[in-house]
Amino acid sequence: MAWRGCYRLELQLRRCLGRKQAWGRRGITSCIDPSVGLTEEQKEFQRVAFDFAAKELAPHMAEWDEKEIFPVETLRKASQLGFGGIYVRPDVGGSGLSRLDTSIIFEALSTGCVSTTAYISIHNMCAWMIDTFGSEEQRHKFCPSLCSMEKLASYCLTEPGSGSDAASLLTSAKRKGDTYVLNGSKAFISGGGDTDLYVVMCRTGGPGAKGISCLVLEKGIPGLSFGKKERKVGWNSQPTRAVILEDCAVPVANRLGEEGQGFHIAMRGLNGGRVNIASCSLGAAHACVLLARDHLSVRKQFGEPLASSQYLQFRLAEMATQLVAARLMVRNAAQALQEDREDAVALCSMAKLFATDECFAICNQALQMHGGYGYLKDYAVQQFVRDIRVHQILEGTNEVMRMIVARSLLQA
């Protein structure tokens, strides 16, 4: 099968790596230039990520989606550029970059494949949680192989009966000497069954958030198994399965932080995860604006290019405006998170809410501009639509994001 849309996307990305000749020309490309306001060092990170997206992700994204391939070797190539532990400290193999740097990188990578980049973002979140809340022994045991992506990680919070109400989780961890014995299950786990480490939130105490602890489980231990591979609308380059725990014994030495600190650790991870997933949405929207612009220029109806229609010009302008506004909000949240500001949680929620909603609307409008062609799997625009739809659900639904923002306002 000829993946024509992804071939076009690869060519488009090669023209949009942040080089002077791409961003310097007049028109819509320059007005949505994602390098505006960045330092020279950040522009270099961005250029490397755009280059990797164009050469290693975009040419394969349709095949990975169609055949549901988890591209482990490509992930390890990404780790050679420092993308396996972007905001993990350097002494355990991380790149030690800021949250803003991370957002810039994930936005660029997602122009090539949202699904694969989103998994990289989840892996990075797990590595950061171990780096931040783990002991020195845990950091040096787990982080080097995560940063090299020799080992891959999964984040395990959601359960069949506790999604948005995460503090009601039921997976139990009963302490017996130097081990915890876990029973329960986790749902919708990205990488489940194919990854090597599982950062699991479980109940070691009473009900509510204060009874939750965080354990790191290694694949292969007795009692750890997985459900069937889920069939999804998008995100098909990463497997999703239930994680099943049946009398699963885990050393107490694998607990991150203290007993009862697990929910705090999980939420700290998700604050960054929300910025990361919003950044992935930005990349998809950026790619779709370019694809829509090019389609309008070449497609003719009623004897004229679609680009001559003022209505479509206005819609394209709205898409570009939404994209730039979302990018500014995400980068502001990333900076607040890096500075550990008091308003960081609310700003991360705002950014996730606004960027994932607006970027989905951009991608969906780009599909509409393609007409019937946009609905064909030969064209990349439909995959961007399918892949980013879930961003409005995961890392906290956008309804929960509204609750967090409202609570912040009302408690001020």
mmCIF file of C-alpha atoms in Angstrom:
data_model
loop_
_atom_site.group_PDB
_atom_site.id
_atom_site.type_symbol
_atom_site.label_atom_id
_atom_site.label_comp_id
_atom_site.label_asym_id
_atom_site.label_seq_id
_atom_site.Cartn_x
_atom_site.Cartn_y
_atom_site.Cartn_z
ATOM 1 C CA MET A 1 0.000 0.000 0.000
ATOM 2 C CA ALA A 2 1.283 3.476 -0.795
ATOM 3 C CA TRP A 3 0.844 5.733 2.215
ATOM 4 C CA ARG A 4 0.498 8.849 0.112
ATOM 5 C CA GLY A 5 -0.579 11.178 2.893
ATOM 6 C CA CYS A 6 2.415 10.298 5.028
ATOM 7 C CA TYR A 7 4.732 10.676 2.069
ATOM 8 C CA ARG A 8 3.374 14.198 1.622
ATOM 9 C CA LEU A 9 3.746 14.791 5.345
ATOM 10 C CA GLU A 10 7.366 13.650 5.264
ATOM 11 C CA LEU A 11 8.094 16.102 2.440
ATOM 12 C CA GLN A 12 6.262 18.876 4.284
ATOM 13 C CA LEU A 13 8.187 18.212 7.494
ATOM 14 C CA ARG A 14 11.494 18.277 5.671
ATOM 15 C CA ARG A 15 10.604 21.837 4.667
ATOM 16 C CA CYS A 16 9.583 22.718 8.240
ATOM 17 C CA LEU A 17 12.571 21.772 10.398
ATOM 18 C CA GLY A 18 13.033 25.279 11.694
ATOM 19 C CA ARG A 19 15.636 26.159 9.081
ATOM 20 C CA LYS A 20 15.850 29.743 7.919
ATOM 21 C CA GLN A 21 14.579 29.046 4.443
ATOM 22 C CA ALA A 22 11.450 27.334 5.797
ATOM 23 C CA TRP A 23 10.483 29.711 8.564
ATOM 24 C CA GLY A 24 11.848 32.840 6.955
ATOM 25 C CA ARG A 25 9.535 32.944 3.978
ATOM 26 C CA ARG A 26 6.405 35.016 4.127
ATOM 27 C CA GLY A 27 2.984 33.661 4.841
ATOM 28 C CA ILE A 28 1.321 31.272 7.207
ATOM 29 C CA THR A 29 4.400 29.164 7.895
ATOM 30 C CA SER A 30 6.218 32.123 9.436
ATOM 31 C CA CYS A 31 3.221 33.358 11.437
ATOM 32 C CA ILE A 32 2.904 29.964 13.150
ATOM 33 C CA ASP A 33 6.680 29.506 13.518
ATOM 34 C CA PRO A 34 7.162 27.442 16.708
ATOM 35 C CA SER A 35 10.732 28.721 17.131
ATOM 36 C CA VAL A 36 9.649 32.300 17.867
ATOM 37 C CA GLY A 37 10.803 33.389 21.319
ATOM 38 C CA LEU A 38 13.125 30.441 21.877
ATOM 39 C CA THR A 39 16.790 30.594 22.830
ATOM 40 C CA GLU A 40 19.390 29.360 20.370
ATOM 41 C CA GLU A 41 19.823 26.219 22.470
ATOM 42 C CA GLN A 42 16.081 25.544 22.425
ATOM 43 C CA LYS A 43 15.980 26.086 18.674
ATOM 44 C CA GLU A 44 18.657 23.414 18.334
ATOM 45 C CA PHE A 45 16.651 20.925 20.449
ATOM 46 C CA GLN A 46 13.661 21.736 18.292
ATOM 47 C CA ARG A 47 15.581 21.310 15.036
ATOM 48 C CA VAL A 48 16.853 17.884 16.135
ATOM 49 C CA ALA A 49 13.320 16.820 17.104
ATOM 50 C CA PHE A 50 11.789 18.075 13.826
ATOM 51 C CA ASP A 51 14.508 16.279 11.909
ATOM 52 C CA PHE A 52 13.849 13.018 13.782
ATOM 53 C CA ALA A 53 10.101 13.434 13.200
ATOM 54 C CA ALA A 54 10.587 13.931 9.457
ATOM 55 C CA LYS A 55 13.086 11.118 8.933
ATOM 56 C CA GLU A 56 12.180 8.464 11.510
ATOM 57 C CA LEU A 57 8.506 8.956 12.400
ATOM 58 C CA ALA A 58 6.479 10.476 9.532
ATOM 59 C CA PRO A 59 7.526 7.904 6.895
ATOM 60 C CA HIS A 60 6.238 5.074 9.125
ATOM 61 C CA MET A 61 3.313 6.489 11.077
ATOM 62 C CA ALA A 62 0.607 5.120 8.757
ATOM 63 C CA GLU A 63 2.122 1.641 8.686
ATOM 64 C CA TRP A 64 2.545 1.582 12.465
ATOM 65 C CA ASP A 65 -1.107 2.603 12.778
ATOM 66 C CA GLU A 66 -2.376 0.116 10.210
ATOM 67 C CA LYS A 67 -0.391 -2.862 11.523
ATOM 68 C CA GLU A 68 -0.410 -1.778 15.186
ATOM 69 C CA ILE A 69 3.375 -1.893 15.416
ATOM 70 C CA PHE A 70 5.080 -0.756 18.636
ATOM 71 C CA PRO A 71 8.319 0.703 17.159
ATOM 72 C CA VAL A 72 10.742 -0.181 19.952
ATOM 73 C CA GLU A 73 13.870 0.239 17.830
ATOM 74 C CA THR A 74 12.727 3.714 16.770
ATOM 75 C CA LEU A 75 12.157 4.576 20.433
ATOM 76 C CA ARG A 76 15.714 3.555 21.186
ATOM 77 C CA LYS A 77 16.949 5.731 18.342
ATOM 78 C CA ALA A 78 15.078 8.597 19.987
ATOM 79 C CA SER A 79 16.831 7.831 23.272
ATOM 80 C CA GLN A 80 20.194 8.305 21.554
ATOM 81 C CA LEU A 81 19.176 11.941 21.084
ATOM 82 C CA GLY A 82 18.379 12.244 24.789
ATOM 83 C CA PHE A 83 14.616 11.814 24.419
ATOM 84 C CA GLY A 84 14.309 8.848 26.818
ATOM 85 C CA GLY A 85 14.769 10.943 29.959
ATOM 86 C CA ILE A 86 14.378 14.521 28.834
ATOM 87 C CA TYR A 87 13.746 16.038 32.264
ATOM 88 C CA VAL A 88 15.573 13.373 34.294
ATOM 89 C CA ARG A 89 18.794 14.418 36.041
ATOM 90 C CA PRO A 90 22.036 13.784 34.140
ATOM 91 C CA ASP A 91 23.754 11.711 36.856
ATOM 92 C CA VAL A 92 21.446 8.774 36.008
ATOM 93 C CA GLY A 93 21.530 9.255 32.236
ATOM 94 C CA GLY A 94 18.893 11.943 31.767
ATOM 95 C CA SER A 95 19.162 15.072 29.654
ATOM 96 C CA GLY A 96 18.346 17.402 32.554
ATOM 97 C CA LEU A 97 16.278 19.769 30.415
ATOM 98 C CA SER A 98 13.468 22.049 31.570
ATOM 99 C CA ARG A 99 9.718 21.528 31.226
ATOM 100 C CA LEU A 100 9.626 24.168 28.503
ATOM 101 C CA ASP A 101 12.418 22.404 26.602
ATOM 102 C CA THR A 102 10.425 19.180 26.950
ATOM 103 C CA SER A 103 7.266 20.779 25.569
ATOM 104 C CA ILE A 104 9.180 22.117 22.583
ATOM 105 C CA ILE A 105 10.595 18.662 21.852
ATOM 106 C CA PHE A 106 7.283 16.806 22.159
ATOM 107 C CA GLU A 107 5.524 19.337 19.945
ATOM 108 C CA ALA A 108 8.134 18.840 17.227
ATOM 109 C CA LEU A 109 8.172 15.031 17.495
ATOM 110 C CA SER A 110 4.378 14.844 17.279
ATOM 111 C CA THR A 111 4.384 16.385 13.822
ATOM 112 C CA GLY A 112 5.790 13.025 12.699
ATOM 113 C CA CYS A 113 3.688 10.628 14.795
ATOM 114 C CA VAL A 114 1.427 11.611 17.666
ATOM 115 C CA SER A 115 0.893 8.090 18.970
ATOM 116 C CA THR A 116 4.593 7.247 19.254
ATOM 117 C CA THR A 117 5.455 10.626 20.753
ATOM 118 C CA ALA A 118 2.656 10.289 23.302
ATOM 119 C CA TYR A 119 4.140 6.996 24.473
ATOM 120 C CA ILE A 120 7.562 8.647 24.775
ATOM 121 C CA SER A 121 5.922 11.317 26.946
ATOM 122 C CA ILE A 122 4.405 8.681 29.270
ATOM 123 C CA HIS A 123 7.739 6.880 29.522
ATOM 124 C CA ASN A 124 9.414 10.182 30.399
ATOM 125 C CA MET A 125 6.820 10.848 33.096
ATOM 126 C CA CYS A 126 7.532 7.481 34.728
ATOM 127 C CA ALA A 127 11.295 8.029 34.589
ATOM 128 C CA TRP A 128 10.866 11.476 36.176
ATOM 129 C CA MET A 129 8.727 10.061 38.984
ATOM 130 C CA ILE A 130 11.445 7.548 39.876
ATOM 131 C CA ASP A 131 14.166 10.187 39.544
ATOM 132 C CA THR A 132 12.264 12.659 41.740
ATOM 133 C CA PHE A 133 10.726 10.466 44.429
ATOM 134 C CA GLY A 134 13.011 7.434 44.404
ATOM 135 C CA SER A 135 15.942 6.823 46.720
ATOM 136 C CA GLU A 136 19.470 7.103 45.355
ATOM 137 C CA GLU A 137 19.540 3.326 45.082
ATOM 138 C CA GLN A 138 16.268 3.283 43.131
ATOM 139 C CA ARG A 139 17.363 6.129 40.865
ATOM 140 C CA HIS A 140 20.589 4.384 39.926
ATOM 141 C CA LYS A 141 18.881 1.003 39.579
ATOM 142 C CA PHE A 142 16.031 2.049 37.288
ATOM 143 C CA CYS A 143 16.747 5.378 35.586
ATOM 144 C CA PRO A 144 19.807 4.589 33.409
ATOM 145 C CA SER A 145 18.014 1.794 31.508
ATOM 146 C CA LEU A 146 14.891 3.959 31.211
ATOM 147 C CA CYS A 147 16.826 6.922 29.817
ATOM 148 C CA SER A 148 18.464 4.664 27.215
ATOM 149 C CA MET A 149 15.048 3.077 26.607
ATOM 150 C CA GLU A 150 16.676 -0.301 26.980
ATOM 151 C CA LYS A 151 13.733 -0.730 29.337
ATOM 152 C CA LEU A 152 10.341 0.888 28.781
ATOM 153 C CA ALA A 153 7.884 2.053 31.428
ATOM 154 C CA SER A 154 4.123 2.272 31.951
ATOM 155 C CA TYR A 155 2.070 4.445 34.309
ATOM 156 C CA CYS A 156 -0.630 2.520 36.196
ATOM 157 C CA LEU A 157 -3.272 4.601 37.957
ATOM 158 C CA THR A 158 -6.629 4.072 36.211
ATOM 159 C CA GLU A 159 -8.764 1.076 37.167
ATOM 160 C CA PRO A 160 -11.971 -0.367 35.702
ATOM 161 C CA GLY A 161 -13.982 1.320 38.453
ATOM 162 C CA SER A 162 -11.908 4.443 39.088
ATOM 163 C CA GLY A 163 -11.072 6.798 36.242
ATOM 164 C CA SER A 164 -11.626 10.450 37.074
ATOM 165 C CA ASP A 165 -12.173 9.467 40.735
ATOM 166 C CA ALA A 166 -8.633 8.121 40.961
ATOM 167 C CA ALA A 167 -8.432 8.358 44.773
ATOM 168 C CA SER A 168 -11.082 5.619 45.033
ATOM 169 C CA LEU A 169 -8.773 3.000 43.488
ATOM 170 C CA LEU A 170 -9.111 -0.530 44.903
ATOM 171 C CA THR A 171 -5.878 -2.311 43.997
ATOM 172 C CA SER A 172 -4.592 -3.461 47.377
ATOM 173 C CA ALA A 173 -1.034 -3.903 48.634
ATOM 174 C CA LYS A 174 -0.834 -5.826 51.908
ATOM 175 C CA ARG A 175 2.528 -5.728 53.626
ATOM 176 C CA LYS A 176 4.038 -9.043 54.660
ATOM 177 C CA GLY A 177 7.521 -8.572 56.027
ATOM 178 C CA ASP A 178 9.761 -7.122 53.342
ATOM 179 C CA THR A 179 7.179 -7.443 50.567
ATOM 180 C CA TYR A 180 3.816 -6.093 49.526
ATOM 181 C CA VAL A 181 1.287 -8.553 48.097
ATOM 182 C CA LEU A 182 -0.782 -6.837 45.405
ATOM 183 C CA ASN A 183 -4.236 -7.765 44.166
ATOM 184 C CA GLY A 184 -6.334 -5.831 41.676
ATOM 185 C CA SER A 185 -6.209 -4.572 38.111
ATOM 186 C CA LYS A 186 -5.359 -1.468 36.134
ATOM 187 C CA ALA A 187 -7.121 -0.405 32.937
ATOM 188 C CA PHE A 188 -6.074 1.334 29.711
ATOM 189 C CA ILE A 189 -2.348 1.004 30.408
ATOM 190 C CA SER A 190 -0.197 2.371 27.578
ATOM 191 C CA GLY A 191 2.542 -0.111 26.728
ATOM 192 C CA GLY A 192 0.933 -2.739 28.949
ATOM 193 C CA GLY A 193 2.389 -6.180 28.309
ATOM 194 C CA ASP A 194 5.205 -4.896 26.097
ATOM 195 C CA THR A 195 6.976 -2.657 28.610
ATOM 196 C CA ASP A 196 9.376 -3.617 31.368
ATOM 197 C CA LEU A 197 8.565 -1.430 34.395
ATOM 198 C CA TYR A 198 5.162 -0.552 35.825
ATOM 199 C CA VAL A 199 4.744 2.429 38.150
ATOM 200 C CA VAL A 200 1.688 1.272 40.095
ATOM 201 C CA MET A 201 -0.549 3.205 42.480
ATOM 202 C CA CYS A 202 -2.042 0.874 45.079
ATOM 203 C CA ARG A 203 -3.812 1.003 48.424
ATOM 204 C CA THR A 204 -1.609 0.309 51.439
ATOM 205 C CA GLY A 205 -3.831 2.148 53.933
ATOM 206 C CA GLY A 206 -7.391 3.311 54.448
ATOM 207 C CA PRO A 207 -9.793 4.866 51.946
ATOM 208 C CA GLY A 208 -9.049 8.055 50.067
ATOM 209 C CA ALA A 209 -5.902 9.644 48.700
ATOM 210 C CA LYS A 210 -3.862 9.262 51.895
ATOM 211 C CA GLY A 211 -4.104 5.479 51.754
ATOM 212 C CA ILE A 212 -2.336 5.190 48.380
ATOM 213 C CA SER A 213 1.316 4.283 47.823
ATOM 214 C CA CYS A 214 3.460 3.963 44.692
ATOM 215 C CA LEU A 215 5.395 0.818 43.774
ATOM 216 C CA VAL A 216 7.660 -0.034 40.838
ATOM 217 C CA LEU A 217 6.975 -3.503 39.407
ATOM 218 C CA GLU A 218 9.293 -5.331 37.033
ATOM 219 C CA LYS A 219 7.851 -7.444 34.241
ATOM 220 C CA GLY A 220 8.167 -11.159 34.816
ATOM 221 C CA ILE A 221 7.440 -11.251 38.528
ATOM 222 C CA PRO A 222 4.920 -13.940 39.585
ATOM 223 C CA GLY A 223 1.352 -12.711 39.742
ATOM 224 C CA LEU A 224 1.742 -9.976 37.116
ATOM 225 C CA SER A 225 -0.207 -10.623 33.915
ATOM 226 C CA PHE A 226 -1.985 -8.685 31.199
ATOM 227 C CA GLY A 227 -5.352 -8.544 29.492
ATOM 228 C CA LYS A 228 -6.029 -8.658 25.779
ATOM 229 C CA LYS A 229 -4.642 -5.955 23.543
ATOM 230 C CA GLU A 230 -7.319 -3.288 23.188
ATOM 231 C CA ARG A 231 -8.587 -2.261 19.749
ATOM 232 C CA LYS A 232 -8.481 1.534 19.663
ATOM 233 C CA VAL A 233 -9.590 4.364 17.384
ATOM 234 C CA GLY A 234 -6.090 5.860 17.470
ATOM 235 C CA TRP A 235 -2.793 5.604 19.349
ATOM 236 C CA ASN A 236 -2.219 2.321 17.522
ATOM 237 C CA SER A 237 1.588 2.432 17.559
ATOM 238 C CA GLN A 238 1.463 1.742 21.305
ATOM 239 C CA PRO A 239 -0.299 -1.287 22.796
ATOM 240 C CA THR A 240 -2.928 -0.819 25.505
ATOM 241 C CA ARG A 241 -3.837 -3.594 27.925
ATOM 242 C CA ALA A 242 -5.162 -4.174 31.408
ATOM 243 C CA VAL A 243 -2.518 -4.925 34.036
ATOM 244 C CA ILE A 244 -3.663 -7.748 36.313
ATOM 245 C CA LEU A 245 -2.210 -8.350 39.777
ATOM 246 C CA GLU A 246 -2.930 -11.652 41.541
ATOM 247 C CA ASP A 247 -1.024 -12.252 44.788
ATOM 248 C CA CYS A 248 1.839 -10.357 43.194
ATOM 249 C CA ALA A 249 4.743 -10.000 45.661
ATOM 250 C CA VAL A 250 6.781 -6.802 45.308
ATOM 251 C CA PRO A 251 9.744 -5.849 47.513
ATOM 252 C CA VAL A 252 9.158 -2.970 49.923
ATOM 253 C CA ALA A 253 12.441 -1.640 48.491
ATOM 254 C CA ASN A 254 10.501 -0.890 45.275
ATOM 255 C CA ARG A 255 8.228 1.652 46.959
ATOM 256 C CA LEU A 256 8.718 5.249 45.833
ATOM 257 C CA GLY A 257 8.577 7.666 48.750
ATOM 258 C CA GLU A 258 6.725 6.864 51.945
ATOM 259 C CA GLU A 259 3.529 4.907 52.480
ATOM 260 C CA GLY A 260 0.569 7.155 51.755
ATOM 261 C CA GLN A 261 2.547 9.405 49.405
ATOM 262 C CA GLY A 262 1.465 7.604 46.227
ATOM 263 C CA PHE A 263 -1.429 9.839 45.243
ATOM 264 C CA HIS A 264 0.748 12.927 45.618
ATOM 265 C CA ILE A 265 3.403 11.296 43.430
ATOM 266 C CA ALA A 266 0.782 10.314 40.840
ATOM 267 C CA MET A 267 -0.645 13.838 40.664
ATOM 268 C CA ARG A 268 2.809 15.427 40.447
ATOM 269 C CA GLY A 269 3.518 13.170 37.504
ATOM 270 C CA LEU A 270 0.225 14.080 35.850
ATOM 271 C CA ASN A 271 0.831 17.826 36.105
ATOM 272 C CA GLY A 272 3.774 17.369 33.770
ATOM 273 C CA GLY A 273 1.897 14.745 31.784
ATOM 274 C CA ARG A 274 -0.822 17.281 31.017
ATOM 275 C CA VAL A 275 1.688 19.735 29.594
ATOM 276 C CA ASN A 276 3.305 16.899 27.643
ATOM 277 C CA ILE A 277 0.076 15.655 26.090
ATOM 278 C CA ALA A 278 -0.990 19.220 25.277
ATOM 279 C CA SER A 279 2.363 19.616 23.520
ATOM 280 C CA CYS A 280 1.671 16.484 21.473
ATOM 281 C CA SER A 281 -1.637 18.059 20.425
ATOM 282 C CA LEU A 282 0.213 21.201 19.302
ATOM 283 C CA GLY A 283 2.408 19.136 16.993
ATOM 284 C CA ALA A 284 -0.577 17.439 15.400
ATOM 285 C CA ALA A 285 -2.358 20.771 14.890
ATOM 286 C CA HIS A 286 0.757 22.351 13.403
ATOM 287 C CA ALA A 287 1.122 19.523 10.903
ATOM 288 C CA CYS A 288 -2.574 19.736 9.998
ATOM 289 C CA VAL A 289 -2.444 23.487 9.368
ATOM 290 C CA LEU A 290 0.388 22.904 6.898
ATOM 291 C CA LEU A 291 -1.403 19.977 5.248
ATOM 292 C CA ALA A 292 -4.608 22.010 4.928
ATOM 293 C CA ARG A 293 -2.760 25.006 3.521
ATOM 294 C CA ASP A 294 -1.075 22.880 0.872
ATOM 295 C CA HIS A 295 -4.311 21.105 -0.048
ATOM 296 C CA LEU A 296 -6.142 24.413 -0.474
ATOM 297 C CA SER A 297 -3.375 25.576 -2.790
ATOM 298 C CA VAL A 298 -3.515 22.583 -5.142
ATOM 299 C CA ARG A 299 -7.153 21.454 -5.041
ATOM 300 C CA LYS A 300 -9.415 23.175 -7.578
ATOM 301 C CA GLN A 301 -13.201 23.425 -7.557
ATOM 302 C CA PHE A 302 -15.398 25.626 -9.752
ATOM 303 C CA GLY A 303 -12.320 26.427 -11.829
ATOM 304 C CA GLU A 304 -10.305 27.986 -8.989
ATOM 305 C CA PRO A 305 -8.000 26.778 -6.206
ATOM 306 C CA LEU A 306 -9.802 26.338 -2.888
ATOM 307 C CA ALA A 307 -7.328 28.860 -1.472
ATOM 308 C CA SER A 308 -9.120 31.613 -3.409
ATOM 309 C CA SER A 309 -12.261 31.114 -1.293
ATOM 310 C CA GLN A 310 -12.430 33.838 1.354
ATOM 311 C CA TYR A 311 -14.424 31.546 3.628
ATOM 312 C CA LEU A 312 -11.642 28.955 3.620
ATOM 313 C CA GLN A 313 -9.031 31.676 4.037
ATOM 314 C CA PHE A 314 -10.866 32.838 7.165
ATOM 315 C CA ARG A 315 -11.059 29.286 8.530
ATOM 316 C CA LEU A 316 -7.346 28.778 7.886
ATOM 317 C CA ALA A 317 -6.606 32.047 9.697
ATOM 318 C CA GLU A 318 -8.717 30.893 12.647
ATOM 319 C CA MET A 319 -6.831 27.594 12.768
ATOM 320 C CA ALA A 320 -3.490 29.401 12.802
ATOM 321 C CA THR A 321 -4.695 31.758 15.539
ATOM 322 C CA GLN A 322 -5.980 28.892 17.689
ATOM 323 C CA LEU A 323 -2.659 27.084 17.274
ATOM 324 C CA VAL A 324 -0.506 30.022 18.333
ATOM 325 C CA ALA A 325 -2.788 30.826 21.284
ATOM 326 C CA ALA A 326 -2.670 27.209 22.467
ATOM 327 C CA ARG A 327 1.115 27.088 22.113
ATOM 328 C CA LEU A 328 1.552 30.223 24.222
ATOM 329 C CA MET A 329 -0.703 28.805 26.942
ATOM 330 C CA VAL A 330 1.153 25.470 27.014
ATOM 331 C CA ARG A 331 4.554 27.113 27.198
ATOM 332 C CA ASN A 332 3.367 29.416 29.973
ATOM 333 C CA ALA A 333 2.190 26.382 31.958
ATOM 334 C CA ALA A 334 5.468 24.572 31.338
ATOM 335 C CA GLN A 335 7.385 27.545 32.704
ATOM 336 C CA ALA A 336 5.130 27.748 35.773
ATOM 337 C CA LEU A 337 5.663 24.036 36.417
ATOM 338 C CA GLN A 338 9.421 24.396 36.095
ATOM 339 C CA GLU A 339 9.376 27.256 38.624
ATOM 340 C CA ASP A 340 7.082 25.272 40.953
ATOM 341 C CA ARG A 341 4.732 28.238 41.126
ATOM 342 C CA GLU A 342 1.589 28.192 43.252
ATOM 343 C CA ASP A 343 -0.599 28.524 40.174
ATOM 344 C CA ALA A 344 1.171 25.739 38.252
ATOM 345 C CA VAL A 345 -1.510 23.060 38.791
ATOM 346 C CA ALA A 346 -4.302 25.322 37.536
ATOM 347 C CA LEU A 347 -2.226 26.576 34.606
ATOM 348 C CA CYS A 348 -1.323 23.019 33.564
ATOM 349 C CA SER A 349 -5.021 22.133 33.682
ATOM 350 C CA MET A 350 -5.942 25.229 31.656
ATOM 351 C CA ALA A 351 -3.275 24.426 29.077
ATOM 352 C CA LYS A 352 -4.364 20.813 28.747
ATOM 353 C CA LEU A 353 -8.029 21.802 28.452
ATOM 354 C CA PHE A 354 -7.513 24.594 25.944
ATOM 355 C CA ALA A 355 -4.798 23.016 23.796
ATOM 356 C CA THR A 356 -6.359 19.583 23.434
ATOM 357 C CA ASP A 357 -9.803 21.025 22.624
ATOM 358 C CA GLU A 358 -8.526 23.650 20.195
ATOM 359 C CA CYS A 359 -5.988 21.385 18.508
ATOM 360 C CA PHE A 360 -8.593 18.694 17.938
ATOM 361 C CA ALA A 361 -10.824 21.349 16.367
ATOM 362 C CA ILE A 362 -7.928 22.421 14.121
ATOM 363 C CA CYS A 363 -7.235 18.875 12.956
ATOM 364 C CA ASN A 364 -10.914 18.187 12.414
ATOM 365 C CA GLN A 365 -11.281 21.369 10.352
ATOM 366 C CA ALA A 366 -8.228 20.373 8.307
ATOM 367 C CA LEU A 367 -9.924 17.061 7.543
ATOM 368 C CA GLN A 368 -13.069 18.926 6.487
ATOM 369 C CA MET A 369 -11.020 21.102 4.141
ATOM 370 C CA HIS A 370 -9.702 17.943 2.483
ATOM 371 C CA GLY A 371 -13.269 16.868 1.703
ATOM 372 C CA GLY A 372 -13.645 13.192 0.882
ATOM 373 C CA TYR A 373 -9.890 12.798 0.578
ATOM 374 C CA GLY A 374 -9.522 13.665 4.252
ATOM 375 C CA TYR A 375 -11.543 10.588 5.151
ATOM 376 C CA LEU A 376 -9.189 8.246 3.316
ATOM 377 C CA LYS A 377 -6.430 6.512 5.231
ATOM 378 C CA ASP A 378 -4.057 7.379 2.408
ATOM 379 C CA TYR A 379 -4.082 10.931 3.786
ATOM 380 C CA ALA A 380 -2.329 11.721 7.041
ATOM 381 C CA VAL A 381 -4.872 14.249 8.285
ATOM 382 C CA GLN A 382 -7.364 11.573 9.369
ATOM 383 C CA GLN A 383 -4.727 9.857 11.520
ATOM 384 C CA PHE A 384 -3.941 13.079 13.342
ATOM 385 C CA VAL A 385 -7.672 13.458 14.065
ATOM 386 C CA ARG A 386 -7.927 9.892 15.386
ATOM 387 C CA ASP A 387 -4.716 10.064 17.401
ATOM 388 C CA ILE A 388 -5.384 13.302 19.271
ATOM 389 C CA ARG A 389 -9.058 12.693 20.083
ATOM 390 C CA VAL A 390 -8.048 10.744 23.189
ATOM 391 C CA HIS A 391 -6.000 13.682 24.488
ATOM 392 C CA GLN A 392 -9.280 15.242 25.653
ATOM 393 C CA ILE A 393 -9.838 12.158 27.846
ATOM 394 C CA LEU A 394 -6.539 10.932 29.263
ATOM 395 C CA GLU A 395 -4.209 12.568 31.816
ATOM 396 C CA GLY A 396 -7.438 13.779 33.439
ATOM 397 C CA THR A 397 -10.521 14.410 31.312
ATOM 398 C CA ASN A 398 -11.143 17.952 30.172
ATOM 399 C CA GLU A 399 -14.177 18.009 32.444
ATOM 400 C CA VAL A 400 -11.862 17.335 35.400
ATOM 401 C CA MET A 401 -9.548 20.080 34.125
ATOM 402 C CA ARG A 402 -12.485 22.492 34.392
ATOM 403 C CA MET A 403 -13.102 21.317 37.959
ATOM 404 C CA ILE A 404 -9.472 21.950 38.932
ATOM 405 C CA VAL A 405 -9.479 25.449 37.440
ATOM 406 C CA ALA A 406 -12.792 26.333 39.064
ATOM 407 C CA ARG A 407 -11.611 25.044 42.441
ATOM 408 C CA SER A 408 -8.469 27.151 42.145
ATOM 409 C CA LEU A 409 -10.559 30.259 41.504
ATOM 410 C CA LEU A 410 -13.118 29.622 44.230
ATOM 411 C CA GLN A 411 -10.514 28.826 46.891
ATOM 412 C CA ALA A 412 -8.438 31.923 46.173
#
